[in-house]
Amino acid sequence: MRARRRGTTALVVAVVVVGALGGGWWAATTLQSPAQVAANAAPPPPGDVLAAVTLGELSEQITARSDVVRASATTVGITLGADPQSVVTEVSVPPGSELTAGASALEVNGRPVIATTGAFPYYRDMVEGDTGPDVEQLQRFLVSRGFSTGGIGPFGPQTARAVRELYRAAGYEPLEREGEASADAPPATTETDSAAATEGEAAPAAPVAPKTLVVVPRSELVVVGSLPGVVSATPGLGTVLTADNATLTVGEGAIVAKAKVAVSVLPVLTEGMAVTLVGGDGTLVDGTLGPIPAPPTGADQAPEVEITLSTGPIDAAWLGTNVLTTITVTSVAEEALRVPARAVTLHADGTATVLRQEDDGTFVDVEVRETGRLGGTSAVEPVTAGTLSAGDQVKVG
């Protein structure tokens, strides 16, 4: 019994010793003095701030959007018909395409909107037998297209025939309605009527056939100042036309870009400033600002003004598009190495240097000429060719 107690005591002592050692190790690794806590919380020693050398233009620029249109553009209204709703069912001449006189510009509710020329829009539906300035304008247009109307005056049978030819050339049939009975229709006769006439009796009056009259709804004609022209904007397929969107824009002349510029930047713009247009496919077109308009005045002044740009040739595929436009307000350098201004050290002897990082992390002084500075960026060139290139890392500050 005594021997077992000794063994048990030894085991307990060993466990206590091991526990004490383990607790000491845990305390040493987890418990820290205030000085140790402060040291661990301190930020790491500062490293070098680096910036990459880039190559490009150093300039101050303003961005805007430009509409690409014909030099002379006319926007005309499309008259809504009598139907409860007017829906574009076909865009016959899409933006960028040529619209000729007599062609259907678009189709609304399955009916054509024929492009015509004239001095004023049509103000009523015209029908055979009508007279007036609108009829005469239509007749002059028909004659200009090579259709005979029998003269300028009443809407007679020859004008009706010319209208039918105009519509058929556009791929449609004109609307018609039943008019009053025609006295010119040949009377219908029967054998009984002939016998009665032979015996001297008056033949009964024959039924007179009603006359079919050609109708030209004003909603099927749109008047443009002159044609042919190029469609700049038209309602899209499926558009429900309203008084606000029922318009057609047709242009003539060269393709030009017209920039929409915020009124607030007008004071810094001058005619001749360089601009660059960016097409949807990434194509660039360079140009300059045209005359700068005076800022608008009044309580209802618009937030933007339009400035026509002078550019090189613009692809016809751009017609009707709205493209990104960059206006260069100040140009310090067209093609230069660019570094942060804080990376350039100016010395008392008038020289300037930058610190370029080597592959091993060390730095070497590279003497440069500072050719310009704008907005915290410097344009530089190395005094010794090849000592500084785009992609190099320089120390800032």
mmCIF file of C-alpha atoms in Angstrom:
data_model
loop_
_atom_site.group_PDB
_atom_site.id
_atom_site.type_symbol
_atom_site.label_atom_id
_atom_site.label_comp_id
_atom_site.label_asym_id
_atom_site.label_seq_id
_atom_site.Cartn_x
_atom_site.Cartn_y
_atom_site.Cartn_z
ATOM 1 C CA MET A 1 0.000 0.000 0.000
ATOM 2 C CA ARG A 2 2.809 2.431 0.812
ATOM 3 C CA ALA A 3 4.548 1.822 -2.517
ATOM 4 C CA ARG A 4 1.384 2.630 -4.501
ATOM 5 C CA ARG A 5 1.064 5.978 -2.697
ATOM 6 C CA ARG A 6 4.561 6.948 -3.666
ATOM 7 C CA GLY A 7 3.886 6.150 -7.335
ATOM 8 C CA THR A 8 0.695 8.136 -7.281
ATOM 9 C CA THR A 9 2.417 11.102 -5.702
ATOM 10 C CA ALA A 10 5.164 11.031 -8.320
ATOM 11 C CA LEU A 11 2.597 10.977 -11.121
ATOM 12 C CA VAL A 12 0.745 13.983 -9.674
ATOM 13 C CA VAL A 13 3.985 15.924 -9.351
ATOM 14 C CA ALA A 14 4.864 15.180 -12.986
ATOM 15 C CA VAL A 15 1.449 16.343 -14.209
ATOM 16 C CA VAL A 16 1.746 19.552 -12.212
ATOM 17 C CA VAL A 17 5.188 20.226 -13.654
ATOM 18 C CA VAL A 18 4.037 19.629 -17.241
ATOM 19 C CA GLY A 19 0.962 21.803 -16.692
ATOM 20 C CA ALA A 20 3.090 24.578 -15.296
ATOM 21 C CA LEU A 21 5.413 24.420 -18.266
ATOM 22 C CA GLY A 22 2.447 24.437 -20.732
ATOM 23 C CA GLY A 23 0.779 27.347 -18.938
ATOM 24 C CA GLY A 24 3.987 29.294 -19.032
ATOM 25 C CA TRP A 25 4.330 28.721 -22.773
ATOM 26 C CA TRP A 26 0.687 29.800 -23.379
ATOM 27 C CA ALA A 27 1.123 32.907 -21.262
ATOM 28 C CA ALA A 28 4.335 33.784 -23.054
ATOM 29 C CA THR A 29 2.706 33.491 -26.483
ATOM 30 C CA THR A 30 -0.629 35.121 -25.744
ATOM 31 C CA LEU A 31 -0.113 37.622 -22.976
ATOM 32 C CA GLN A 32 1.719 40.788 -24.079
ATOM 33 C CA SER A 33 2.926 43.827 -22.249
ATOM 34 C CA PRO A 34 1.521 47.267 -23.144
ATOM 35 C CA ALA A 35 4.783 48.053 -24.928
ATOM 36 C CA GLN A 36 4.452 44.937 -27.068
ATOM 37 C CA VAL A 37 0.813 45.791 -27.917
ATOM 38 C CA ALA A 38 1.809 49.317 -28.970
ATOM 39 C CA ALA A 39 4.670 48.016 -31.091
ATOM 40 C CA ASN A 40 2.420 45.558 -32.905
ATOM 41 C CA ALA A 41 -0.233 48.227 -33.533
ATOM 42 C CA ALA A 42 2.202 50.687 -35.110
ATOM 43 C CA PRO A 43 2.022 51.009 -38.956
ATOM 44 C CA PRO A 44 4.780 49.367 -40.959
ATOM 45 C CA PRO A 45 7.649 51.606 -41.984
ATOM 46 C CA PRO A 46 6.620 53.676 -45.029
ATOM 47 C CA GLY A 47 7.639 52.398 -48.458
ATOM 48 C CA ASP A 48 8.376 54.239 -51.650
ATOM 49 C CA VAL A 49 5.438 55.662 -53.620
ATOM 50 C CA LEU A 50 5.834 54.801 -57.277
ATOM 51 C CA ALA A 51 4.077 55.885 -60.459
ATOM 52 C CA ALA A 52 4.303 54.560 -63.991
ATOM 53 C CA VAL A 53 5.599 56.753 -66.798
ATOM 54 C CA THR A 54 2.972 57.070 -69.535
ATOM 55 C CA LEU A 55 3.089 58.313 -73.115
ATOM 56 C CA GLY A 56 0.397 60.519 -74.617
ATOM 57 C CA GLU A 57 -1.163 63.960 -74.880
ATOM 58 C CA LEU A 58 -1.186 66.266 -71.906
ATOM 59 C CA SER A 59 -4.289 68.406 -72.260
ATOM 60 C CA GLU A 60 -7.441 69.657 -70.581
ATOM 61 C CA GLN A 61 -10.529 68.300 -72.306
ATOM 62 C CA ILE A 62 -14.304 68.636 -72.172
ATOM 63 C CA THR A 63 -16.632 65.901 -73.371
ATOM 64 C CA ALA A 64 -19.948 66.440 -75.120
ATOM 65 C CA ARG A 65 -22.318 64.617 -77.463
ATOM 66 C CA SER A 66 -22.864 65.465 -81.131
ATOM 67 C CA ASP A 67 -25.747 64.716 -83.489
ATOM 68 C CA VAL A 68 -24.637 63.672 -86.964
ATOM 69 C CA VAL A 69 -27.000 65.192 -89.534
ATOM 70 C CA ARG A 70 -27.099 66.789 -92.957
ATOM 71 C CA ALA A 71 -25.961 70.404 -93.120
ATOM 72 C CA SER A 72 -29.495 71.565 -93.826
ATOM 73 C CA ALA A 73 -32.216 69.649 -92.035
ATOM 74 C CA THR A 74 -35.971 70.102 -92.133
ATOM 75 C CA THR A 75 -38.316 68.567 -89.586
ATOM 76 C CA VAL A 76 -41.914 68.200 -90.713
ATOM 77 C CA GLY A 77 -44.976 66.916 -88.934
ATOM 78 C CA ILE A 78 -46.831 63.747 -89.850
ATOM 79 C CA THR A 79 -50.583 64.270 -89.692
ATOM 80 C CA LEU A 80 -52.423 61.725 -87.581
ATOM 81 C CA GLY A 81 -55.348 59.944 -89.226
ATOM 82 C CA ALA A 82 -58.890 59.458 -88.000
ATOM 83 C CA ASP A 83 -58.189 56.024 -86.470
ATOM 84 C CA PRO A 84 -58.205 55.833 -82.641
ATOM 85 C CA GLN A 85 -54.491 55.018 -82.720
ATOM 86 C CA SER A 86 -51.757 55.656 -85.286
ATOM 87 C CA VAL A 87 -49.011 53.008 -85.266
ATOM 88 C CA VAL A 88 -45.931 52.839 -87.497
ATOM 89 C CA THR A 89 -46.265 49.514 -89.317
ATOM 90 C CA GLU A 90 -43.252 49.942 -91.617
ATOM 91 C CA VAL A 91 -40.214 52.213 -91.805
ATOM 92 C CA SER A 92 -39.904 52.432 -95.563
ATOM 93 C CA VAL A 93 -36.901 54.783 -95.598
ATOM 94 C CA PRO A 94 -34.681 54.322 -92.521
ATOM 95 C CA PRO A 95 -32.323 57.043 -91.228
ATOM 96 C CA GLY A 96 -29.335 57.521 -93.488
ATOM 97 C CA SER A 97 -31.272 56.518 -96.621
ATOM 98 C CA GLU A 98 -32.370 58.758 -99.458
ATOM 99 C CA LEU A 99 -35.987 59.839 -99.628
ATOM 100 C CA THR A 100 -37.267 60.695 -103.106
ATOM 101 C CA ALA A 101 -40.382 62.592 -104.124
ATOM 102 C CA GLY A 102 -43.361 60.280 -104.452
ATOM 103 C CA ALA A 103 -41.895 57.528 -102.267
ATOM 104 C CA SER A 104 -43.533 56.328 -99.085
ATOM 105 C CA ALA A 105 -41.421 57.520 -96.168
ATOM 106 C CA LEU A 106 -43.152 55.196 -93.715
ATOM 107 C CA GLU A 107 -46.361 53.261 -93.276
ATOM 108 C CA VAL A 108 -48.929 54.068 -90.591
ATOM 109 C CA ASN A 109 -51.780 51.636 -89.881
ATOM 110 C CA GLY A 110 -50.917 49.895 -93.147
ATOM 111 C CA ARG A 111 -51.259 53.056 -95.235
ATOM 112 C CA PRO A 112 -48.436 55.056 -96.888
ATOM 113 C CA VAL A 113 -47.107 58.452 -95.909
ATOM 114 C CA ILE A 114 -45.998 59.747 -99.315
ATOM 115 C CA ALA A 115 -43.261 62.372 -99.508
ATOM 116 C CA THR A 116 -44.261 65.396 -101.577
ATOM 117 C CA THR A 117 -42.972 68.898 -102.152
ATOM 118 C CA GLY A 118 -44.916 72.095 -101.640
ATOM 119 C CA ALA A 119 -45.230 75.357 -99.781
ATOM 120 C CA PHE A 120 -47.549 74.245 -96.971
ATOM 121 C CA PRO A 121 -48.875 71.082 -95.326
ATOM 122 C CA TYR A 122 -52.201 69.698 -96.504
ATOM 123 C CA TYR A 123 -55.018 70.855 -94.276
ATOM 124 C CA ARG A 124 -57.908 68.561 -95.305
ATOM 125 C CA ASP A 125 -58.708 65.280 -97.008
ATOM 126 C CA MET A 126 -59.122 65.928 -100.735
ATOM 127 C CA VAL A 127 -61.645 64.161 -102.955
ATOM 128 C CA GLU A 128 -62.632 64.364 -106.596
ATOM 129 C CA GLY A 129 -64.600 67.507 -107.244
ATOM 130 C CA ASP A 130 -62.721 69.615 -104.704
ATOM 131 C CA THR A 131 -61.034 72.878 -105.585
ATOM 132 C CA GLY A 132 -58.650 75.084 -103.705
ATOM 133 C CA PRO A 133 -54.963 75.864 -103.054
ATOM 134 C CA ASP A 134 -54.298 72.382 -101.643
ATOM 135 C CA VAL A 135 -55.706 70.698 -104.768
ATOM 136 C CA GLU A 136 -53.594 72.940 -106.978
ATOM 137 C CA GLN A 137 -50.469 72.210 -104.916
ATOM 138 C CA LEU A 138 -51.129 68.475 -105.306
ATOM 139 C CA GLN A 139 -51.626 68.901 -109.050
ATOM 140 C CA ARG A 140 -48.345 70.772 -109.417
ATOM 141 C CA PHE A 141 -46.571 68.021 -107.547
ATOM 142 C CA LEU A 142 -48.168 65.351 -109.744
ATOM 143 C CA VAL A 143 -47.096 67.211 -112.883
ATOM 144 C CA SER A 144 -43.530 67.483 -111.495
ATOM 145 C CA ARG A 145 -43.524 63.698 -111.200
ATOM 146 C CA GLY A 146 -44.602 63.291 -114.816
ATOM 147 C CA PHE A 147 -48.306 62.572 -114.227
ATOM 148 C CA SER A 148 -50.887 64.429 -116.320
ATOM 149 C CA THR A 149 -53.676 66.197 -114.417
ATOM 150 C CA GLY A 150 -55.393 67.929 -117.343
ATOM 151 C CA GLY A 151 -54.434 71.320 -115.958
ATOM 152 C CA ILE A 152 -54.351 73.176 -112.649
ATOM 153 C CA GLY A 153 -57.799 73.646 -111.195
ATOM 154 C CA PRO A 154 -60.573 71.334 -109.973
ATOM 155 C CA PHE A 155 -59.850 67.801 -108.807
ATOM 156 C CA GLY A 156 -61.196 66.131 -111.929
ATOM 157 C CA PRO A 157 -61.023 62.654 -113.500
ATOM 158 C CA GLN A 158 -57.529 63.204 -114.949
ATOM 159 C CA THR A 159 -56.186 64.303 -111.545
ATOM 160 C CA ALA A 160 -57.819 61.218 -110.044
ATOM 161 C CA ARG A 161 -56.044 59.082 -112.633
ATOM 162 C CA ALA A 162 -52.729 60.772 -111.794
ATOM 163 C CA VAL A 163 -53.300 60.119 -108.070
ATOM 164 C CA ARG A 164 -53.883 56.430 -108.801
ATOM 165 C CA GLU A 165 -50.613 56.295 -110.726
ATOM 166 C CA LEU A 166 -48.757 58.046 -107.885
ATOM 167 C CA TYR A 167 -50.043 55.572 -105.311
ATOM 168 C CA ARG A 168 -49.332 52.538 -107.493
ATOM 169 C CA ALA A 169 -45.779 53.755 -108.098
ATOM 170 C CA ALA A 170 -45.360 53.777 -104.318
ATOM 171 C CA GLY A 171 -46.802 50.266 -104.042
ATOM 172 C CA TYR A 172 -50.321 51.070 -102.827
ATOM 173 C CA GLU A 173 -53.844 51.679 -104.062
ATOM 174 C CA PRO A 174 -55.538 54.995 -103.271
ATOM 175 C CA LEU A 175 -58.570 55.143 -101.052
ATOM 176 C CA GLU A 176 -61.935 55.514 -102.748
ATOM 177 C CA ARG A 177 -65.448 56.270 -101.699
ATOM 178 C CA GLU A 178 -68.826 56.087 -103.362
ATOM 179 C CA GLY A 179 -70.056 59.404 -104.662
ATOM 180 C CA GLU A 180 -73.335 60.570 -106.119
ATOM 181 C CA ALA A 181 -74.807 58.793 -109.130
ATOM 182 C CA SER A 182 -73.063 59.734 -112.336
ATOM 183 C CA ALA A 183 -75.188 61.243 -115.117
ATOM 184 C CA ASP A 184 -72.577 60.038 -117.566
ATOM 185 C CA ALA A 185 -73.226 56.362 -116.861
ATOM 186 C CA PRO A 186 -74.835 54.582 -119.847
ATOM 187 C CA PRO A 187 -78.487 53.622 -119.196
ATOM 188 C CA ALA A 188 -79.348 49.967 -118.865
ATOM 189 C CA THR A 189 -81.851 48.697 -121.503
ATOM 190 C CA THR A 190 -83.983 45.567 -121.850
ATOM 191 C CA GLU A 191 -85.954 44.000 -124.675
ATOM 192 C CA THR A 192 -89.207 45.301 -123.087
ATOM 193 C CA ASP A 193 -87.770 48.812 -122.992
ATOM 194 C CA SER A 194 -86.868 48.568 -126.685
ATOM 195 C CA ALA A 195 -90.347 47.341 -127.644
ATOM 196 C CA ALA A 196 -92.022 50.077 -125.694
ATOM 197 C CA ALA A 197 -89.864 52.657 -127.383
ATOM 198 C CA THR A 198 -90.786 51.221 -130.789
ATOM 199 C CA GLU A 199 -94.511 51.575 -130.055
ATOM 200 C CA GLY A 200 -93.925 55.205 -129.101
ATOM 201 C CA GLU A 201 -94.176 54.769 -125.363
ATOM 202 C CA ALA A 202 -91.600 56.366 -123.118
ATOM 203 C CA ALA A 203 -89.082 53.882 -121.741
ATOM 204 C CA PRO A 204 -88.805 53.750 -117.931
ATOM 205 C CA ALA A 205 -85.825 55.578 -116.464
ATOM 206 C CA ALA A 206 -82.814 53.277 -116.130
ATOM 207 C CA PRO A 207 -80.962 53.059 -112.764
ATOM 208 C CA VAL A 208 -77.855 55.250 -112.732
ATOM 209 C CA ALA A 209 -74.594 53.688 -111.470
ATOM 210 C CA PRO A 210 -72.920 55.511 -108.541
ATOM 211 C CA LYS A 211 -69.496 56.988 -109.254
ATOM 212 C CA THR A 212 -66.388 55.899 -107.339
ATOM 213 C CA LEU A 213 -64.337 58.888 -106.199
ATOM 214 C CA VAL A 214 -60.631 58.965 -105.359
ATOM 215 C CA VAL A 215 -59.847 60.275 -101.864
ATOM 216 C CA VAL A 216 -56.467 61.647 -100.758
ATOM 217 C CA PRO A 217 -56.316 61.791 -96.926
ATOM 218 C CA ARG A 218 -54.021 64.506 -95.617
ATOM 219 C CA SER A 219 -52.496 61.912 -93.260
ATOM 220 C CA GLU A 220 -51.081 60.105 -96.315
ATOM 221 C CA LEU A 221 -49.069 63.087 -97.584
ATOM 222 C CA VAL A 222 -46.097 64.750 -95.930
ATOM 223 C CA VAL A 223 -44.725 67.969 -97.407
ATOM 224 C CA VAL A 224 -40.957 68.530 -97.471
ATOM 225 C CA GLY A 225 -39.377 71.719 -98.790
ATOM 226 C CA SER A 226 -37.272 69.977 -101.421
ATOM 227 C CA LEU A 227 -36.478 66.428 -102.429
ATOM 228 C CA PRO A 228 -34.534 64.187 -102.722
ATOM 229 C CA GLY A 229 -33.037 64.326 -99.254
ATOM 230 C CA VAL A 230 -31.611 61.994 -96.655
ATOM 231 C CA VAL A 231 -33.734 60.912 -93.716
ATOM 232 C CA SER A 232 -32.027 61.927 -90.479
ATOM 233 C CA ALA A 233 -34.723 60.831 -88.030
ATOM 234 C CA THR A 234 -38.030 59.018 -88.302
ATOM 235 C CA PRO A 235 -40.350 57.235 -85.855
ATOM 236 C CA GLY A 236 -39.355 53.611 -85.361
ATOM 237 C CA LEU A 237 -41.336 50.521 -86.196
ATOM 238 C CA GLY A 238 -44.171 50.015 -83.699
ATOM 239 C CA THR A 239 -44.131 53.609 -82.485
ATOM 240 C CA VAL A 240 -47.530 54.893 -81.397
ATOM 241 C CA LEU A 241 -47.610 58.345 -82.919
ATOM 242 C CA THR A 242 -48.574 61.375 -80.886
ATOM 243 C CA ALA A 243 -48.482 65.094 -81.504
ATOM 244 C CA ASP A 244 -44.999 65.115 -79.941
ATOM 245 C CA ASN A 245 -43.269 62.326 -81.863
ATOM 246 C CA ALA A 246 -45.044 62.340 -85.241
ATOM 247 C CA THR A 247 -42.186 64.036 -87.083
ATOM 248 C CA LEU A 248 -39.854 63.286 -89.964
ATOM 249 C CA THR A 249 -36.446 64.949 -90.339
ATOM 250 C CA VAL A 250 -34.943 65.168 -93.804
ATOM 251 C CA GLY A 251 -31.552 66.724 -94.543
ATOM 252 C CA GLU A 252 -29.646 67.990 -97.529
ATOM 253 C CA GLY A 253 -26.017 68.802 -98.188
ATOM 254 C CA ALA A 254 -22.870 67.532 -96.495
ATOM 255 C CA ILE A 255 -22.873 65.350 -93.389
ATOM 256 C CA VAL A 256 -21.990 67.449 -90.355
ATOM 257 C CA ALA A 257 -21.773 67.037 -86.594
ATOM 258 C CA LYS A 258 -23.521 69.434 -84.227
ATOM 259 C CA ALA A 259 -22.252 69.348 -80.651
ATOM 260 C CA LYS A 260 -24.550 69.886 -77.672
ATOM 261 C CA VAL A 261 -22.463 71.857 -75.181
ATOM 262 C CA ALA A 262 -23.401 72.909 -71.656
ATOM 263 C CA VAL A 263 -23.923 76.650 -71.297
ATOM 264 C CA SER A 264 -21.664 76.641 -68.241
ATOM 265 C CA VAL A 265 -18.541 75.823 -70.313
ATOM 266 C CA LEU A 266 -19.103 78.412 -73.052
ATOM 267 C CA PRO A 267 -16.720 80.959 -71.446
ATOM 268 C CA VAL A 268 -13.710 78.642 -71.938
ATOM 269 C CA LEU A 269 -14.506 77.697 -75.546
ATOM 270 C CA THR A 270 -13.188 79.478 -78.626
ATOM 271 C CA GLU A 271 -13.709 78.876 -82.316
ATOM 272 C CA GLY A 272 -11.056 76.604 -83.807
ATOM 273 C CA MET A 273 -10.431 74.440 -80.721
ATOM 274 C CA ALA A 274 -9.593 70.864 -81.644
ATOM 275 C CA VAL A 275 -12.333 68.237 -81.378
ATOM 276 C CA THR A 276 -12.441 64.498 -81.886
ATOM 277 C CA LEU A 277 -15.567 62.494 -82.683
ATOM 278 C CA VAL A 278 -15.712 58.853 -81.621
ATOM 279 C CA GLY A 279 -18.022 56.641 -83.659
ATOM 280 C CA GLY A 280 -19.847 53.606 -82.334
ATOM 281 C CA ASP A 281 -17.229 51.354 -83.944
ATOM 282 C CA GLY A 282 -14.364 53.311 -82.388
ATOM 283 C CA THR A 283 -13.539 55.249 -85.564
ATOM 284 C CA LEU A 284 -12.139 58.730 -84.898
ATOM 285 C CA VAL A 285 -12.859 61.893 -86.885
ATOM 286 C CA ASP A 286 -10.882 65.053 -86.086
ATOM 287 C CA GLY A 287 -12.152 68.581 -86.497
ATOM 288 C CA THR A 288 -12.504 71.985 -84.892
ATOM 289 C CA LEU A 289 -15.190 74.013 -83.144
ATOM 290 C CA GLY A 290 -17.241 76.341 -85.296
ATOM 291 C CA PRO A 291 -18.503 79.770 -84.214
ATOM 292 C CA ILE A 292 -19.395 79.891 -80.504
ATOM 293 C CA PRO A 293 -22.925 81.187 -79.898
ATOM 294 C CA ALA A 294 -23.684 83.792 -77.270
ATOM 295 C CA PRO A 295 -25.016 82.369 -73.991
ATOM 296 C CA PRO A 296 -28.813 82.296 -73.964
ATOM 297 C CA THR A 297 -30.640 84.733 -71.730
ATOM 298 C CA GLY A 298 -34.001 84.706 -70.040
ATOM 299 C CA ALA A 299 -35.699 82.596 -67.413
ATOM 300 C CA ASP A 300 -36.372 79.682 -69.777
ATOM 301 C CA GLN A 301 -32.865 79.382 -71.178
ATOM 302 C CA ALA A 302 -31.832 75.917 -72.321
ATOM 303 C CA PRO A 303 -29.021 74.158 -70.419
ATOM 304 C CA GLU A 304 -27.211 73.400 -73.696
ATOM 305 C CA VAL A 305 -26.374 75.171 -76.950
ATOM 306 C CA GLU A 306 -25.569 73.731 -80.365
ATOM 307 C CA ILE A 307 -22.200 74.280 -82.038
ATOM 308 C CA THR A 308 -21.577 73.102 -85.596
ATOM 309 C CA LEU A 309 -18.207 71.390 -85.982
ATOM 310 C CA SER A 310 -15.833 71.604 -88.926
ATOM 311 C CA THR A 311 -14.523 68.103 -89.641
ATOM 312 C CA GLY A 312 -13.140 65.860 -92.306
ATOM 313 C CA PRO A 313 -15.509 63.591 -94.248
ATOM 314 C CA ILE A 314 -17.978 61.713 -92.018
ATOM 315 C CA ASP A 315 -19.198 58.271 -93.083
ATOM 316 C CA ALA A 316 -22.851 58.175 -94.169
ATOM 317 C CA ALA A 317 -23.349 55.280 -91.731
ATOM 318 C CA TRP A 318 -23.059 57.831 -88.912
ATOM 319 C CA LEU A 319 -26.141 59.752 -90.063
ATOM 320 C CA GLY A 320 -28.773 59.956 -87.365
ATOM 321 C CA THR A 321 -26.364 58.866 -84.611
ATOM 322 C CA ASN A 322 -25.272 60.663 -81.453
ATOM 323 C CA VAL A 323 -21.504 60.356 -80.913
ATOM 324 C CA LEU A 324 -19.036 61.120 -78.149
ATOM 325 C CA THR A 325 -17.135 64.369 -78.755
ATOM 326 C CA THR A 326 -13.930 65.457 -77.018
ATOM 327 C CA ILE A 327 -13.038 69.160 -77.049
ATOM 328 C CA THR A 328 -9.418 70.044 -76.254
ATOM 329 C CA VAL A 329 -9.485 73.283 -74.263
ATOM 330 C CA THR A 330 -5.766 73.443 -73.377
ATOM 331 C CA SER A 331 -2.987 71.427 -74.967
ATOM 332 C CA VAL A 332 0.367 71.344 -73.169
ATOM 333 C CA ALA A 333 1.979 68.549 -75.134
ATOM 334 C CA GLU A 334 0.712 66.455 -78.007
ATOM 335 C CA GLU A 335 2.921 63.372 -77.489
ATOM 336 C CA ALA A 336 5.088 63.293 -74.382
ATOM 337 C CA LEU A 337 6.188 61.189 -71.448
ATOM 338 C CA ARG A 338 3.901 61.995 -68.505
ATOM 339 C CA VAL A 339 4.778 61.706 -64.812
ATOM 340 C CA PRO A 340 3.243 63.110 -61.618
ATOM 341 C CA ALA A 341 4.504 66.651 -61.048
ATOM 342 C CA ARG A 342 5.682 65.581 -57.573
ATOM 343 C CA ALA A 343 8.069 63.096 -59.193
ATOM 344 C CA VAL A 344 10.086 65.928 -60.762
ATOM 345 C CA THR A 345 12.794 67.506 -58.598
ATOM 346 C CA LEU A 346 13.929 70.979 -59.613
ATOM 347 C CA HIS A 347 17.519 71.830 -58.668
ATOM 348 C CA ALA A 348 19.157 75.160 -57.942
ATOM 349 C CA ASP A 349 21.195 75.027 -61.152
ATOM 350 C CA GLY A 350 17.984 74.889 -63.197
ATOM 351 C CA THR A 351 18.135 71.194 -63.990
ATOM 352 C CA ALA A 352 15.364 68.715 -63.238
ATOM 353 C CA THR A 353 15.526 65.018 -62.436
ATOM 354 C CA VAL A 354 13.312 62.055 -61.681
ATOM 355 C CA LEU A 355 14.223 58.952 -59.717
ATOM 356 C CA ARG A 356 13.749 55.859 -61.903
ATOM 357 C CA GLN A 357 13.526 52.485 -60.183
ATOM 358 C CA GLU A 358 15.936 49.784 -61.333
ATOM 359 C CA ASP A 359 15.131 46.082 -61.544
ATOM 360 C CA ASP A 360 16.833 45.457 -58.191
ATOM 361 C CA GLY A 361 14.671 48.089 -56.454
ATOM 362 C CA THR A 362 17.315 50.790 -56.293
ATOM 363 C CA PHE A 363 16.871 54.241 -57.848
ATOM 364 C CA VAL A 364 18.908 56.264 -60.322
ATOM 365 C CA ASP A 365 18.683 59.955 -61.132
ATOM 366 C CA VAL A 366 17.524 60.683 -64.675
ATOM 367 C CA GLU A 367 17.905 64.251 -65.889
ATOM 368 C CA VAL A 368 14.804 65.471 -67.736
ATOM 369 C CA ARG A 369 13.407 68.608 -69.308
ATOM 370 C CA GLU A 370 9.919 69.550 -68.078
ATOM 371 C CA THR A 371 8.071 70.740 -71.180
ATOM 372 C CA GLY A 372 4.762 71.487 -69.490
ATOM 373 C CA ARG A 373 2.594 70.959 -66.458
ATOM 374 C CA LEU A 374 -1.178 70.624 -66.135
ATOM 375 C CA GLY A 375 -3.363 69.536 -63.239
ATOM 376 C CA GLY A 376 -0.615 67.821 -61.227
ATOM 377 C CA THR A 377 0.934 66.070 -64.239
ATOM 378 C CA SER A 378 4.203 67.019 -65.932
ATOM 379 C CA ALA A 379 5.267 66.394 -69.513
ATOM 380 C CA VAL A 380 8.981 65.496 -69.568
ATOM 381 C CA GLU A 381 11.650 64.317 -71.954
ATOM 382 C CA PRO A 382 14.977 62.740 -70.933
ATOM 383 C CA VAL A 383 18.077 64.802 -71.615
ATOM 384 C CA THR A 384 19.843 61.595 -72.611
ATOM 385 C CA ALA A 385 17.785 59.568 -75.071
ATOM 386 C CA GLY A 386 16.687 56.155 -73.838
ATOM 387 C CA THR A 387 17.135 56.839 -70.134
ATOM 388 C CA LEU A 388 13.383 57.161 -69.487
ATOM 389 C CA SER A 389 10.585 55.310 -71.278
ATOM 390 C CA ALA A 390 6.880 54.654 -70.994
ATOM 391 C CA GLY A 391 6.309 51.872 -68.453
ATOM 392 C CA ASP A 392 9.247 52.837 -66.189
ATOM 393 C CA GLN A 393 8.501 53.382 -62.506
ATOM 394 C CA VAL A 394 9.473 56.702 -60.916
ATOM 395 C CA LYS A 395 9.484 57.728 -57.269
ATOM 396 C CA VAL A 396 6.868 60.248 -56.240
ATOM 397 C CA GLY A 397 7.629 62.825 -53.532
#
